[in-house]
């Protein structure tokens, strides 16, 4: 028997084996006769788009197509509908979110671009070596001895009788002649260093074939602070280039006053988290550690000299940082922040595809990405 094509009514039938009157939903076949088929074995009522129906039967009976037992059928239909509705409600409650954000997010990208800073920190010896590699004509010989002192100077030895002293002010002046912006920076121990700002100038220094810069390390910090509707309304990208001065960078990232020079009011939130523990100083790595803490999303990207060509083209790490910040606006992250306190591992979410548009995620799946400490969030090759 084929599936009925119309809603059914409740009718009476007499079971030919027992003589018992059976009231059940009648299934009308799409035939011209008034014959109706009943199922006497394994009677089961199901709700399908508002119509009561059941499988094909083996017994035939004549139906009067009346209203007998109509009230009973109505009650059964109502109970079945309520049960189905409750089941659907429970399923809906189990569902946490479906990601709907699309990318790229031009507003966020414009915000990050407007707050994108590059800073290089070199000690006096490294800066002098870079300056020589860039062609400082006044000094042809290689320096032999370096003494980093509070006066920020190096001693150049030409031989037994020939020595000269080069100070930070002299180095800064010469970099200025090359169109590279440099200033003095005093680290936590009181030693003068050279600080470079502006991507164009830093790129020139990166391209200098200086031995001291071959161990250059790059740390890129992406910060986003949520506003209404789970959108990032405040943030930026800060990139540090350091070689021997990497411990100075640890100090900057741990000191609210120092970091505020670059991040403004965001520095307070970042320092509270203890961002330095997310930095990896390993060799030969291009790693990212994206995570969410409270109302902040933070992405730490690290690279070494092996990958400087990527940074030199202003991509590589930057692409990963921006992608992480953009996708941290997805609904799954908002739901994660509602569940409980902790650090949410965005890197793991990205690898598992949890932040892709259209991804449907339940609460239980989200909880596996929570970490009780930042140390448990591993840097990843994203």
Short mmCIF file of C-alpha atoms in Angstrom, two decimals:
data_model
loop_
_atom_site.label_atom_id
_atom_site.label_comp_id
_atom_site.label_asym_id
_atom_site.label_seq_id
_atom_site.Cartn_x
_atom_site.Cartn_y
_atom_site.Cartn_z
CA UNK A 1 0.00 0.00 0.00
CA UNK A 2 1.36 3.41 -0.82
CA UNK A 3 1.70 6.25 1.63
CA UNK A 4 -1.53 8.29 2.07
CA UNK A 5 -1.68 11.61 0.30
CA UNK A 6 -4.18 13.34 2.61
CA UNK A 7 -4.97 13.76 6.29
CA UNK A 8 -6.88 10.89 7.88
CA UNK A 9 -9.95 10.64 10.12
CA UNK A 10 -10.59 8.32 13.05
CA UNK A 11 -12.88 5.36 12.21
CA UNK A 12 -14.17 2.13 13.74
CA UNK A 13 -13.37 -1.32 12.50
CA UNK A 14 -14.09 -4.85 13.74
CA UNK A 15 -11.14 -7.14 14.01
CA UNK A 16 -12.11 -10.26 11.96
CA UNK A 17 -10.21 -12.54 14.36
CA UNK A 18 -11.56 -11.36 17.76
CA UNK A 19 -14.65 -9.41 16.87
CA UNK A 20 -13.29 -6.54 18.93
CA UNK A 21 -14.16 -3.00 17.91
CA UNK A 22 -10.98 -1.11 17.19
CA UNK A 23 -10.85 2.65 16.97
CA UNK A 24 -7.85 3.99 15.14
CA UNK A 25 -6.81 6.42 12.47
CA UNK A 26 -7.94 5.29 9.08
CA UNK A 27 -5.53 5.43 6.21
CA UNK A 28 -7.08 6.32 2.92
CA UNK A 29 -5.41 5.10 -0.18
CA UNK A 30 -5.49 7.26 -3.24
CA UNK A 31 -8.09 5.10 -4.90
CA UNK A 32 -11.58 5.80 -6.20
CA UNK A 33 -13.27 3.25 -3.93
CA UNK A 34 -14.36 3.87 -0.35
CA UNK A 35 -12.27 0.97 0.90
CA UNK A 36 -9.98 1.72 3.79
CA UNK A 37 -7.03 -0.32 5.00
CA UNK A 38 -6.36 -0.88 8.75
CA UNK A 39 -3.29 -2.11 10.52
CA UNK A 40 -4.06 -4.50 13.38
CA UNK A 41 -0.55 -5.56 14.18
CA UNK A 42 1.90 -3.26 15.96
CA UNK A 43 -0.49 -0.32 15.98
CA UNK A 44 1.47 2.90 16.20
CA UNK A 45 0.43 6.47 15.67
CA UNK A 46 2.98 8.93 14.39
CA UNK A 47 2.89 12.65 13.83
CA UNK A 48 3.97 13.78 10.41
CA UNK A 49 3.41 17.40 9.45
CA UNK A 50 0.12 17.57 11.32
CA UNK A 51 -1.40 14.37 9.81
CA UNK A 52 -1.92 11.06 11.62
CA UNK A 53 -0.70 8.06 9.66
CA UNK A 54 0.56 4.49 10.01
CA UNK A 55 1.98 1.73 7.86
CA UNK A 56 0.11 -0.45 5.42
CA UNK A 57 -2.19 -3.10 6.92
CA UNK A 58 -3.49 -6.53 6.12
CA UNK A 59 -7.19 -6.28 6.89
CA UNK A 60 -9.85 -4.51 4.82
CA UNK A 61 -13.00 -2.93 6.19
CA UNK A 62 -15.69 -0.58 5.06
CA UNK A 63 -15.51 2.86 6.60
CA UNK A 64 -18.39 5.21 7.26
CA UNK A 65 -16.00 8.16 7.32
CA UNK A 66 -17.93 9.53 10.30
CA UNK A 67 -16.77 11.26 13.44
CA UNK A 68 -16.83 8.30 15.83
CA UNK A 69 -13.95 8.49 18.32
CA UNK A 70 -12.98 11.90 17.04
CA UNK A 71 -12.38 13.34 20.52
CA UNK A 72 -10.09 10.45 21.41
CA UNK A 73 -8.12 10.91 18.22
CA UNK A 74 -7.81 14.61 18.90
CA UNK A 75 -6.36 13.93 22.35
CA UNK A 76 -3.92 11.40 20.96
CA UNK A 77 -2.84 13.77 18.24
CA UNK A 78 -2.38 16.59 20.77
CA UNK A 79 -0.27 14.43 23.08
CA UNK A 80 1.88 13.30 20.18
CA UNK A 81 2.36 16.88 18.99
CA UNK A 82 3.31 18.06 22.50
CA UNK A 83 5.82 15.23 22.85
CA UNK A 84 7.38 16.14 19.52
CA UNK A 85 7.48 19.82 20.49
CA UNK A 86 9.18 19.05 23.83
CA UNK A 87 11.75 16.90 22.07
CA UNK A 88 12.53 19.69 19.62
CA UNK A 89 12.83 22.20 22.47
CA UNK A 90 15.31 19.99 24.33
CA UNK A 91 17.36 19.63 21.17
CA UNK A 92 17.33 23.39 20.65
CA UNK A 93 18.50 23.94 24.24
CA UNK A 94 21.38 21.54 23.70
CA UNK A 95 22.55 23.55 20.70
CA UNK A 96 24.91 26.31 21.73
CA UNK A 97 25.62 28.33 18.61
CA UNK A 98 25.93 28.37 14.86
CA UNK A 99 28.72 30.64 13.64
CA UNK A 100 27.47 33.33 11.28
CA UNK A 101 30.33 35.82 10.93
CA UNK A 102 31.77 36.21 7.45
CA UNK A 103 35.30 37.29 6.57
CA UNK A 104 37.15 39.45 5.92
CA UNK A 105 35.86 41.92 8.50
CA UNK A 106 36.83 45.21 6.88
CA UNK A 107 36.03 47.30 9.96
CA UNK A 108 38.36 45.25 12.14
CA UNK A 109 41.08 45.18 9.51
CA UNK A 110 40.93 48.97 9.22
CA UNK A 111 41.15 49.26 13.01
CA UNK A 112 44.21 47.03 13.16
CA UNK A 113 45.88 48.80 10.25
CA UNK A 114 45.38 52.16 11.92
CA UNK A 115 47.01 50.80 15.09
CA UNK A 116 49.86 48.80 13.58
CA UNK A 117 53.27 49.59 15.09
CA UNK A 118 56.77 48.21 14.47
CA UNK A 119 59.57 48.60 17.05
CA UNK A 120 63.16 47.34 16.88
CA UNK A 121 65.46 47.32 19.91
CA UNK A 122 69.22 46.89 19.42
CA UNK A 123 72.12 47.32 21.77
CA UNK A 124 74.79 49.79 20.73
CA UNK A 125 77.07 47.10 19.30
CA UNK A 126 74.34 45.60 17.12
CA UNK A 127 73.27 49.03 15.90
CA UNK A 128 76.85 49.96 15.03
CA UNK A 129 77.36 46.72 13.12
CA UNK A 130 74.15 47.32 11.17
CA UNK A 131 75.29 50.87 10.44
CA UNK A 132 78.60 49.61 9.07
CA UNK A 133 76.77 47.07 6.89
CA UNK A 134 74.63 49.91 5.55
CA UNK A 135 77.78 51.85 4.55
CA UNK A 136 78.89 54.33 7.19
CA UNK A 137 81.90 55.73 5.33
CA UNK A 138 83.58 57.31 8.34
CA UNK A 139 84.29 53.94 9.96
CA UNK A 140 85.82 51.27 7.76
CA UNK A 141 87.42 48.95 10.28
CA UNK A 142 85.50 46.38 12.25
CA UNK A 143 85.01 47.19 15.91
CA UNK A 144 86.88 44.90 18.27
CA UNK A 145 85.48 45.60 21.71
CA UNK A 146 82.02 46.48 22.96
CA UNK A 147 81.13 47.88 26.36
CA UNK A 148 77.48 48.60 27.02
CA UNK A 149 77.38 51.21 29.75
CA UNK A 150 74.95 53.79 31.00
CA UNK A 151 76.61 56.26 28.62
CA UNK A 152 75.80 53.99 25.66
CA UNK A 153 79.13 53.82 23.87
CA UNK A 154 81.38 51.35 22.13
CA UNK A 155 85.14 51.38 21.75
CA UNK A 156 86.53 50.75 18.28
CA UNK A 157 90.06 49.40 18.10
CA UNK A 158 92.11 49.90 14.91
CA UNK A 159 95.23 48.27 16.21
CA UNK A 160 97.79 48.83 18.94
CA UNK A 161 97.69 52.61 18.93
CA UNK A 162 94.42 53.47 17.24
CA UNK A 163 91.14 53.61 19.15
CA UNK A 164 87.92 55.54 18.84
CA UNK A 165 84.68 55.87 20.75
CA UNK A 166 81.25 55.78 19.14
CA UNK A 167 78.28 56.87 21.23
CA UNK A 168 74.56 56.32 20.86
CA UNK A 169 74.06 59.92 19.73
CA UNK A 170 76.56 59.45 16.90
CA UNK A 171 74.85 56.23 15.79
CA UNK A 172 71.39 57.76 15.92
CA UNK A 173 72.60 60.72 13.87
CA UNK A 174 74.06 58.47 11.18
CA UNK A 175 70.87 56.39 10.96
CA UNK A 176 68.98 59.65 10.55
CA UNK A 177 71.19 60.48 7.55
CA UNK A 178 70.07 57.18 6.01
CA UNK A 179 66.40 58.07 6.52
CA UNK A 180 65.97 55.63 9.41
CA UNK A 181 64.21 56.91 12.53
CA UNK A 182 66.11 55.95 15.68
CA UNK A 183 65.97 57.15 19.29
CA UNK A 184 67.59 56.30 22.60
CA UNK A 185 65.94 53.75 24.86
CA UNK A 186 67.15 53.05 28.40
CA UNK A 187 66.38 49.52 29.58
CA UNK A 188 65.57 48.38 33.12
CA UNK A 189 69.26 48.13 34.08
CA UNK A 190 69.97 51.69 32.92
CA UNK A 191 71.80 50.72 29.74
CA UNK A 192 71.22 52.88 26.69
CA UNK A 193 69.92 51.11 23.60
CA UNK A 194 68.81 52.13 20.14
CA UNK A 195 65.09 52.01 19.36
CA UNK A 196 63.88 52.05 15.76
CA UNK A 197 60.29 52.80 14.79
CA UNK A 198 58.50 52.85 11.46
CA UNK A 199 58.31 49.82 9.22
CA UNK A 200 60.20 51.33 6.28
CA UNK A 201 63.27 52.13 8.40
CA UNK A 202 63.20 48.81 10.22
CA UNK A 203 63.04 47.02 6.90
CA UNK A 204 66.29 48.72 5.84
CA UNK A 205 67.98 47.56 9.05
CA UNK A 206 66.62 44.02 8.56
CA UNK A 207 68.19 43.95 5.13
CA UNK A 208 71.60 44.93 6.45
CA UNK A 209 73.92 41.88 6.18
CA UNK A 210 75.09 42.25 9.78
CA UNK A 211 76.22 39.27 11.80
CA UNK A 212 74.59 40.52 15.00
CA UNK A 213 71.16 40.57 13.37
CA UNK A 214 71.25 36.97 12.23
CA UNK A 215 69.77 35.93 15.57
CA UNK A 216 66.93 38.41 15.27
CA UNK A 217 63.67 37.38 16.91
CA UNK A 218 60.26 38.74 16.12
CA UNK A 219 57.29 38.93 18.47
CA UNK A 220 53.99 40.16 17.12
CA UNK A 221 51.24 40.99 19.57
CA UNK A 222 47.65 41.32 18.38
CA UNK A 223 45.11 42.65 20.87
CA UNK A 224 41.37 43.04 20.56
CA UNK A 225 38.91 44.25 23.16
CA UNK A 226 35.25 43.35 22.80
CA UNK A 227 32.53 45.95 22.58
CA UNK A 228 28.82 45.30 22.14
CA UNK A 229 27.52 42.42 20.02
CA UNK A 230 30.75 40.47 20.49
CA UNK A 231 32.62 42.73 18.06
CA UNK A 232 36.18 43.91 18.65
CA UNK A 233 36.01 47.69 19.04
CA UNK A 234 39.48 48.46 20.35
CA UNK A 235 42.77 46.88 19.43
CA UNK A 236 45.93 46.88 17.38
CA UNK A 237 49.00 44.98 16.26
CA UNK A 238 52.42 45.58 17.82
CA UNK A 239 55.57 43.98 16.35
CA UNK A 240 58.90 43.87 18.19
CA UNK A 241 62.24 42.97 16.59
CA UNK A 242 65.01 42.06 19.03
CA UNK A 243 68.28 40.13 19.07
CA UNK A 244 70.39 40.29 22.22
CA UNK A 245 67.78 42.58 23.79
CA UNK A 246 65.02 39.98 24.06
CA UNK A 247 65.09 40.16 27.87
CA UNK A 248 64.41 43.86 27.56
CA UNK A 249 61.28 42.96 25.63
CA UNK A 250 60.21 40.72 28.52
CA UNK A 251 60.47 43.78 30.75
CA UNK A 252 58.42 45.96 28.40
CA UNK A 253 55.61 43.42 28.12
CA UNK A 254 55.49 42.98 31.90
CA UNK A 255 55.52 46.65 32.79
CA UNK A 256 52.26 48.53 32.45
CA UNK A 257 53.88 51.95 32.15
CA UNK A 258 56.29 50.81 29.44
CA UNK A 259 53.65 48.95 27.45
CA UNK A 260 51.24 51.87 27.70
CA UNK A 261 53.57 53.82 25.38
CA UNK A 262 52.47 51.51 22.60
CA UNK A 263 49.03 50.23 23.63
CA UNK A 264 47.55 53.04 25.71
CA UNK A 265 44.80 51.92 28.08
CA UNK A 266 44.94 48.35 26.76
CA UNK A 267 48.29 47.91 28.52
CA UNK A 268 46.59 47.50 31.91
CA UNK A 269 44.56 44.50 30.76
CA UNK A 270 47.48 42.89 28.93
CA UNK A 271 49.91 43.14 31.85
CA UNK A 272 47.36 41.56 34.21
CA UNK A 273 47.28 38.45 32.02
CA UNK A 274 51.05 37.96 32.05
CA UNK A 275 51.59 37.85 28.31
CA UNK A 276 55.28 36.93 28.49
CA UNK A 277 54.46 33.33 29.38
CA UNK A 278 52.89 32.96 25.93
CA UNK A 279 56.10 33.91 24.11
CA UNK A 280 58.32 31.19 22.73
CA UNK A 281 61.98 32.08 22.20
CA UNK A 282 62.72 28.88 20.31
CA UNK A 283 64.81 28.66 17.16
CA UNK A 284 63.40 27.98 13.72
CA UNK A 285 59.76 28.51 14.56
CA UNK A 286 56.85 30.47 13.15
CA UNK A 287 54.32 30.04 15.91
CA UNK A 288 51.10 31.64 17.08
CA UNK A 289 49.38 31.48 20.47
CA UNK A 290 45.88 32.92 20.17
CA UNK A 291 43.63 32.89 23.22
CA UNK A 292 40.73 34.67 24.90
CA UNK A 293 40.87 35.95 28.46
CA UNK A 294 37.90 37.81 29.96
CA UNK A 295 36.98 40.59 27.50
CA UNK A 296 40.24 40.41 25.54
CA UNK A 297 41.45 38.32 22.64
CA UNK A 298 45.24 38.17 22.38
CA UNK A 299 47.38 36.62 19.67
CA UNK A 300 51.13 36.22 20.18
CA UNK A 301 53.10 35.35 17.06
CA UNK A 302 56.81 34.53 17.27
CA UNK A 303 59.42 33.95 14.58
CA UNK A 304 63.19 33.76 14.24
CA UNK A 305 65.65 34.92 11.61
CA UNK A 306 64.80 31.91 9.44
CA UNK A 307 61.42 33.48 8.77
CA UNK A 308 62.43 37.12 8.63
CA UNK A 309 61.80 37.19 4.89
CA UNK A 310 58.10 36.64 5.65
CA UNK A 311 58.05 39.47 8.18
CA UNK A 312 60.11 41.66 5.87
CA UNK A 313 57.26 41.48 3.36
CA UNK A 314 54.86 42.42 6.17
CA UNK A 315 52.92 39.16 6.01
CA UNK A 316 53.53 35.74 7.48
CA UNK A 317 52.82 36.26 11.16
CA UNK A 318 50.62 39.28 10.50
CA UNK A 319 48.19 37.24 8.39
CA UNK A 320 47.78 34.70 11.19
CA UNK A 321 47.32 37.38 13.83
CA UNK A 322 44.63 39.19 11.86
CA UNK A 323 42.81 35.95 11.01
CA UNK A 324 42.77 34.92 14.67
CA UNK A 325 41.44 38.29 15.78
CA UNK A 326 38.74 38.25 13.11
CA UNK A 327 37.52 34.75 13.88
CA UNK A 328 37.56 35.43 17.61
CA UNK A 329 34.33 37.33 16.95
CA UNK A 330 32.45 34.14 16.10
CA UNK A 331 29.46 33.08 18.21
CA UNK A 332 31.26 30.03 19.56
CA UNK A 333 33.77 32.32 21.29
CA UNK A 334 31.01 34.45 22.76
CA UNK A 335 29.36 31.30 24.12
CA UNK A 336 32.68 30.11 25.54
CA UNK A 337 33.11 33.35 27.45
CA UNK A 338 29.66 32.85 29.00
CA UNK A 339 30.29 29.31 30.23
CA UNK A 340 33.06 29.82 32.80
CA UNK A 341 36.21 31.75 33.59
CA UNK A 342 39.49 30.64 32.08
CA UNK A 343 41.67 31.00 29.01
CA UNK A 344 40.02 29.83 25.80
CA UNK A 345 42.44 28.26 23.35
CA UNK A 346 41.66 29.88 20.00
CA UNK A 347 44.59 28.09 18.37
CA UNK A 348 43.00 24.70 19.05
CA UNK A 349 39.63 26.02 17.90
CA UNK A 350 41.11 27.24 14.63
CA UNK A 351 42.85 23.94 13.92
CA UNK A 352 39.67 22.00 14.66
CA UNK A 353 37.60 24.26 12.41
CA UNK A 354 35.35 25.46 15.24
CA UNK A 355 35.54 29.09 14.12
CA UNK A 356 34.44 28.55 10.53
CA UNK A 357 31.21 30.12 9.33
CA UNK A 358 28.24 27.74 9.57
CA UNK A 359 29.90 25.50 12.17
CA UNK A 360 27.28 24.22 14.64
CA UNK A 361 28.67 23.77 18.13
CA UNK A 362 27.13 22.47 21.35
CA UNK A 363 28.23 23.51 24.82
CA UNK A 364 29.96 20.25 25.62
CA UNK A 365 32.19 20.61 22.55
CA UNK A 366 33.17 24.13 23.55
CA UNK A 367 34.33 23.18 27.04
CA UNK A 368 37.24 21.12 25.79
CA UNK A 369 39.03 24.33 24.73
CA UNK A 370 39.14 25.95 28.17
CA UNK A 371 42.49 26.16 29.96
CA UNK A 372 42.85 27.12 33.59
CA UNK A 373 46.23 28.75 33.01
CA UNK A 374 47.98 30.41 30.10
CA UNK A 375 50.85 27.95 30.40
CA UNK A 376 48.57 25.16 29.15
CA UNK A 377 47.97 26.91 25.83
CA UNK A 378 50.55 25.61 23.35
CA UNK A 379 52.03 27.68 20.51
CA UNK A 380 50.87 26.25 17.19
CA UNK A 381 51.89 26.26 13.56
CA UNK A 382 48.67 27.83 12.26
#
